[in-house]
Amino acid sequence: MSFVLTCPHCGVREVADFAFGGEVSKRPQGEPSFRELNQYNYFRRNVAGVQREWWYHRSGCRSWFLADRDTRTNEVLRVGLPSELGERGDEATA
Amino acid sequence: MTRLPPQPGERIDRARTLTFTFDGKPVRALAGDTIASALYAAGRRTFSRSFKYHRPRGLLCCAGQCPNCMVAVDGAPGVRACTEPVREGARVEHMNAWPDLERDVMSAIDRFGSRFTPPGFYYRTFIRPRRLWPVYEWVLRHAAGLGRLPGPQPERKWRTEYRRRHADVLVVGGGVAGLSAAIAAAELGADVILAEEGPEPGGRLLHEGGHEQARALAARAREAGVEVLCSAPALGYFDGLVPVWQGDTLHQVRARRHVFATGAVEQPLLFTGNDVPGVMLSGAALRLVNLYGLRPGQRAVIATTSERGTETALAINAVGVEVLAVADLRPAPGDSDHRLREENIEVLHGWTIAEARGRATVTGAVLEPLLGTPRSGSMRLELECDLVVMSGGESPATALISQAGGRTGYDPCRGHFAITELPAGIGAAGQVAGRGGPDEAAASGELAGLEAAVALGLGPGKARATAIRRRLRRPAAAATAATAATAATAATAATAAAAAAEAIPPVTATTTPGRAFVCLCEDVSAKDIHRSVGEGYDSIELCKRFTTVMMGPCQGRMCQLASVRLMAAETGQELGEVGTTTARPPWSTVPMGALAGRPIEPAKRSSIHGRHRDLGATVRWAGDWRRAYDYGDPEGEALAVHRAAGLIDVSTLGKLLVRGSEAGEFLDRLYPNRLSNLKPGRIRYGVLTSDAGRIMDDGTIGRIDEHSFYVTTTSSGAGAVEQWFSWWLADWGMDVHLSDLTQALSAVNLAGPRARDILSRLTDADCSPEAFAYLDSRQARVAGVRSLLMRIGFVGELGYEIHFPAAYGEDVWDAILAAGASEGIRPFGLEPQRILRLEKQHIIVGQDTDSESTPLGAGMPWAVKLDKEQDFIGKWALARASEHPAETALVGFTLSNGYVPTEGSVVLDDRGTAAGQVTSARRSSALDRVIGMAWVPAALASAGPSITIADDGKRVSAEVVTEPFHDPAGELLRS
Amino acid sequence: MSLAFLTPDAVGDAVARSPMERLARAAGARIEVREGWNVATAYGDADAERRLLAEGVGFADRSNLLKLELQAEPATLAAVVEAASGGAHALEPGSAVRANGAWWCPVTPTRVLVLGDPEHAARIRLAVSDACADIAAAAAASATATATETVTVADLTSGLAALTLSGPASRELLARFCAIDVRPGATPVGAFRPGSVARTPGYLLREGEDRLLVLVGWALGHYLWTVVADAAEHLGGGPVGADALT
């Protein structure tokens, strides 16, 4: 893996500059059931295709942002801050 | 051997001579020679011994493609002599032969042992008895192999430079197509780098009579600003990053567009003895003549499938090589036929070579009509010769394009695998894209260069690109024959190829016994492929793994196509169905050392680090920090903390400033306990949990003022905690600012009964227990430096953590040690700190906890406030966990017999089954016994019972202790 | 000022030291105390240092630069920078502004890193804190202010180690350990690039035509020097004193 990623603040950088935060998932609201809690803690959709995920520009501006990445090709279609791309809710664009 | 008269376009400079040694003997060379050309001029024909059978091998490609001429140069193995320029005084040695290349004793395997050494023999033969494997391994390692690594060097004698490069366009391949692409892109204003694996750009033009054009193109490219890297093979394509290895430099090129003009690799033919020295590809013969002024042999036989062989026949004939016959697989005369006849060279159409004779060098060749043709079997021609020139067609070098995501498919017209699909941003030009002749190659290169530039917004080039595209769309002048290249259908193939420029070679032409080598790198013969299919390894990928075909240094350049052909014939499939193996980097040979990076580790060092060294500290890695592990006497250092005072550098602690109007609320959401009600100037312990209720980190939270909190984390967790905090902040969007102060502040812990007296000498702050109580924080000058002081005690004695700007690390450290000298202060390291904290049963996250531990199980239910109104991270999971009694608990234990169990030893329950493990254990001088912590079954988690610890066969009994061993009531800590 | 303990400030004997001081001394540096810092002013041969800067590449320890991290909402942040730097600037991440003895480097729309000359450090600190105080006072006086908006100034002077690479080979030197594209078109003078430097988080500022400022965490200062010295040696470069840079 050595693709490049575009940080919304810093621009294009090697992927090694970033920390991967996993696919976006919605934190349950209120009192989740045991099943909901386990679903949230332990299950991922693991999409073969475009998914929205968290990235952290660890070596640069130290900001978290969202990216729509094709997990098959590592092509990144879109990046943006949570305020621009919507909340971290289940807005996966698969 | 004397050189030919000067050849037009030759690379050597006859006026300048150089000397190097080969196996200790001096060899004279001309400037411009490669090691191989100089050795060839000196009469050498055997350049290496093969991998498995130790057969003599000679020059095959002269283009750095095959494994045959690999030598060791100045101790570095695996150097291809045919592309390595001669350097004055270089020490060149042969590889893989003993005592020398001419008399290699291991070649006995070839003569006598070969029937016992089919592919896979070592997996089967050397399995039993198992204990002998080290012996087998030693023998095999010495029998096989491709050279010897130099022994350990006190200092690295050579170094690799790493250059990160950026370009608009990277062109790989410096033939006519690559040069044209580079020129087109650069002339439109693109930043272009061109990487050529050979010593000079120009490709085939250089040795096929086009040297003037080649050199003009190269000059034009440089004028246009193209950076031309020579002797610089591209190693692979990694998501747009292309490493290019050049001498002692690894260029890591990141370009926005790529043009691959990697050409095609001339293929050997498959016949008995096709590896005997003196059998070479037509390109090799031409390079020897045209670049180095060398006559490749005296009497030659040519076997070809295209004009390449016939043109070579004419070229070597012109320099005085007697060409005995040309076996041209094409059934009908080609363009150069009449010229061959004018020179009285016999051409046999529909014939090919069946055998090359000789051991150390070629002594003869056997020609036959192609198997399956009407004349076959009845006729054969045996000729005495010292040179066999073969040309078995071409295989496009598509590996890098495949790595970039391109696809290839079998082209039955051309008899090889060709590109069928190019990924976005990747261009292909020249032979690799099926654009063969110089003019077509140049046009396709120019087009690829224009397309790359236009895609980058440079121009104008669109109209020119369209015109070239239209021109290239016309069908190629010479049609090729569509055939299925199996022996059975070769007759029809031959007919169909009547008007073709190129015939597709048969799977194998051999009727004679003996070995025909498919893979020269790994010594795999046609029979081995046959056996592999017989064993059931009937897909090309399985066959590769079983026989190791294509796994050697040539990476399939010489053998992939032949292997696929054999596999197709063996399994009755079409070549397209067989397919190719995955193209993996590295595409070219590269020393491991070149990929290792500069030997400098990114180590974090406290600002006091130099002083620790001065004091004789044992320095060890702790995460990404270099830390003082002890100063030579860990137990004594720990005792000093109990009896007088100690000073430890804790600068590695993570330090975060959390500031804002909602900072208290923010921390309440992250920590299971309450922090918003903390008073300014006070400190509280906190454990961080995940939403699964598992412990992630722990530390202290001090409130500086209404809006500011000073959070410390573990040393190893600093980065993760900062990430964790900023992640939730990005999500919650609160009025909170984070500043990472980890490296900005040095921190020391002054601890021990004399700590207060020592500190009082260094600061104006009131250090009395009333004014500065346990878990208070104060700001004051210490040794004149503005600092943050915190009364906390990881080590269990009266103690102060002093945090101050890192620029003063050494000065503050020195001042404290000086002030405490009369009290018997000692610096202490990480190891004594671990003893001290264990005496207090203070946990270390990651040492005493793992990814399954919750604060409830780890004996810290007081750090979890489930009645807190906020929804905090981990609340739901911890609430559920609190409803069920934990199965295991973390407790202290003590041993009286002096045995220190290994960390990780198993705790057994009363039935003798594993029920927990020891996480920490140390000898405590202060307590005069061994103490530790362990996860034990909940039933045993109360003071008194004994547990059994199983450690590497030993069983020891230990007593559970649930409260701190040292100062259980915390009176010293609070004093 | 509750965050005063972040600012290097000492009375008495303590002197502020760069994390590279020991390496600089080993390389032959002459050390002088300036503004409370031990500064490597020269390495013996002033002509040789000047030649390195004119013809090759030299590197100089600049860890004593003032570094302030300002955080606030974009409009407030712009107001603080305007007041403290003495001019209005568009704050675009990636482009630093040179004003009032400092580089004002926007990292994100809500965070600015101020890199100030050591001799102006006290003045710049004061200008920033005055600007913050004025803005807080204005916000308090304004009837429209509904919530308190925080402005944070964290003094990271000893949080970031800094080296200047200077000379015609400075870009080549950087390319030996950093993947950031510093071709003039991609990184013009004044460009500010947070990103990985020598495999560790860092910042890069193109201070001039042939001058790059590299910053990494303080604890990695020693490491950074080692990396740069290793690469520079091969390019015929070497350390230069603070005096050679001016």
PDB file of N, CA, C and O in Angstrom, chain B residues 682-699:
ATOM      1  N   ARG B 682      -6.252  20.704  41.569  1.00  0.00           N
ATOM      2  CA  ARG B 682      -6.366  19.331  42.056  1.00  0.00           C
ATOM      3  C   ARG B 682      -6.183  18.338  40.906  1.00  0.00           C
ATOM      4  O   ARG B 682      -6.353  18.665  39.725  1.00  0.00           O
ATOM      5  N   ILE B 683      -5.871  17.101  41.290  1.00  0.00           N
ATOM      6  CA  ILE B 683      -5.544  16.060  40.312  1.00  0.00           C
ATOM      7  C   ILE B 683      -6.380  14.824  40.611  1.00  0.00           C
ATOM      8  O   ILE B 683      -6.658  14.529  41.782  1.00  0.00           O
ATOM      9  N   ARG B 684      -6.765  14.095  39.594  1.00  0.00           N
ATOM     10  CA  ARG B 684      -7.506  12.846  39.795  1.00  0.00           C
ATOM     11  C   ARG B 684      -6.956  11.797  38.828  1.00  0.00           C
ATOM     12  O   ARG B 684      -6.555  12.123  37.712  1.00  0.00           O
ATOM     13  N   TYR B 685      -6.973  10.552  39.285  1.00  0.00           N
ATOM     14  CA  TYR B 685      -6.571   9.438  38.414  1.00  0.00           C
ATOM     15  C   TYR B 685      -7.740   9.101  37.504  1.00  0.00           C
ATOM     16  O   TYR B 685      -8.903   9.207  37.896  1.00  0.00           O
ATOM     17  N   GLY B 686      -7.444   8.705  36.292  1.00  0.00           N
ATOM     18  CA  GLY B 686      -8.510   8.291  35.385  1.00  0.00           C
ATOM     19  C   GLY B 686      -8.049   7.162  34.493  1.00  0.00           C
ATOM     20  O   GLY B 686      -6.868   7.071  34.115  1.00  0.00           O
ATOM     21  N   VAL B 687      -8.979   6.273  34.178  1.00  0.00           N
ATOM     22  CA  VAL B 687      -8.668   5.184  33.261  1.00  0.00           C
ATOM     23  C   VAL B 687      -9.545   5.392  32.035  1.00  0.00           C
ATOM     24  O   VAL B 687     -10.709   5.761  32.161  1.00  0.00           O
ATOM     25  N   LEU B 688      -8.982   5.232  30.876  1.00  0.00           N
ATOM     26  CA  LEU B 688      -9.747   5.403  29.635  1.00  0.00           C
ATOM     27  C   LEU B 688     -10.241   4.045  29.161  1.00  0.00           C
ATOM     28  O   LEU B 688      -9.466   3.086  29.105  1.00  0.00           O
ATOM     29  N   THR B 689     -11.521   3.991  28.820  1.00  0.00           N
ATOM     30  CA  THR B 689     -12.047   2.718  28.309  1.00  0.00           C
ATOM     31  C   THR B 689     -12.605   2.917  26.909  1.00  0.00           C
ATOM     32  O   THR B 689     -12.986   4.021  26.517  1.00  0.00           O
ATOM     33  N   SER B 690     -12.660   1.834  26.175  1.00  0.00           N
ATOM     34  CA  SER B 690     -13.301   1.846  24.866  1.00  0.00           C
ATOM     35  C   SER B 690     -14.793   1.616  25.065  1.00  0.00           C
ATOM     36  O   SER B 690     -15.241   1.364  26.183  1.00  0.00           O
ATOM     37  N   ASP B 691     -15.552   1.683  23.977  1.00  0.00           N
ATOM     38  CA  ASP B 691     -16.986   1.444  24.101  1.00  0.00           C
ATOM     39  C   ASP B 691     -17.289  -0.007  24.451  1.00  0.00           C
ATOM     40  O   ASP B 691     -18.419  -0.349  24.787  1.00  0.00           O
ATOM     41  N   ALA B 692     -16.292  -0.870  24.361  1.00  0.00           N
ATOM     42  CA  ALA B 692     -16.474  -2.252  24.802  1.00  0.00           C
ATOM     43  C   ALA B 692     -16.111  -2.388  26.278  1.00  0.00           C
ATOM     44  O   ALA B 692     -16.100  -3.496  26.822  1.00  0.00           O
ATOM     45  N   GLY B 693     -15.783  -1.266  26.927  1.00  0.00           N
ATOM     46  CA  GLY B 693     -15.482  -1.286  28.359  1.00  0.00           C
ATOM     47  C   GLY B 693     -14.080  -1.744  28.676  1.00  0.00           C
ATOM     48  O   GLY B 693     -13.743  -1.982  29.827  1.00  0.00           O
ATOM     49  N   ARG B 694     -13.240  -1.877  27.646  1.00  0.00           N
ATOM     50  CA  ARG B 694     -11.875  -2.372  27.864  1.00  0.00           C
ATOM     51  C   ARG B 694     -10.941  -1.210  28.175  1.00  0.00           C
ATOM     52  O   ARG B 694     -11.090  -0.123  27.620  1.00  0.00           O
ATOM     53  N   ILE B 695      -9.938  -1.498  28.999  1.00  0.00           N
ATOM     54  CA  ILE B 695      -8.983  -0.455  29.366  1.00  0.00           C
ATOM     55  C   ILE B 695      -8.102  -0.103  28.173  1.00  0.00           C
ATOM     56  O   ILE B 695      -7.503  -0.978  27.549  1.00  0.00           O
ATOM     57  N   MET B 696      -8.032   1.190  27.856  1.00  0.00           N
ATOM     58  CA  MET B 696      -7.160   1.622  26.759  1.00  0.00           C
ATOM     59  C   MET B 696      -5.897   2.276  27.285  1.00  0.00           C
ATOM     60  O   MET B 696      -4.825   2.125  26.712  1.00  0.00           O
ATOM     61  N   ASP B 697      -6.051   3.046  28.347  1.00  0.00           N
ATOM     62  CA  ASP B 697      -4.903   3.788  28.852  1.00  0.00           C
ATOM     63  C   ASP B 697      -5.281   4.302  30.229  1.00  0.00           C
ATOM     64  O   ASP B 697      -6.442   4.232  30.637  1.00  0.00           O
ATOM     65  N   ASP B 698      -4.300   4.805  30.955  1.00  0.00           N
ATOM     66  CA  ASP B 698      -4.615   5.458  32.220  1.00  0.00           C
ATOM     67  C   ASP B 698      -3.646   6.593  32.463  1.00  0.00           C
ATOM     68  O   ASP B 698      -2.660   6.746  31.746  1.00  0.00           O
ATOM     69  N   GLY B 699      -3.975   7.412  33.444  1.00  0.00           N
ATOM     70  CA  GLY B 699      -3.116   8.554  33.741  1.00  0.00           C
ATOM     71  C   GLY B 699      -3.798   9.492  34.709  1.00  0.00           C
ATOM     72  O   GLY B 699      -4.783   9.127  35.348  1.00  0.00           O
TER      73      GLY B 699
END
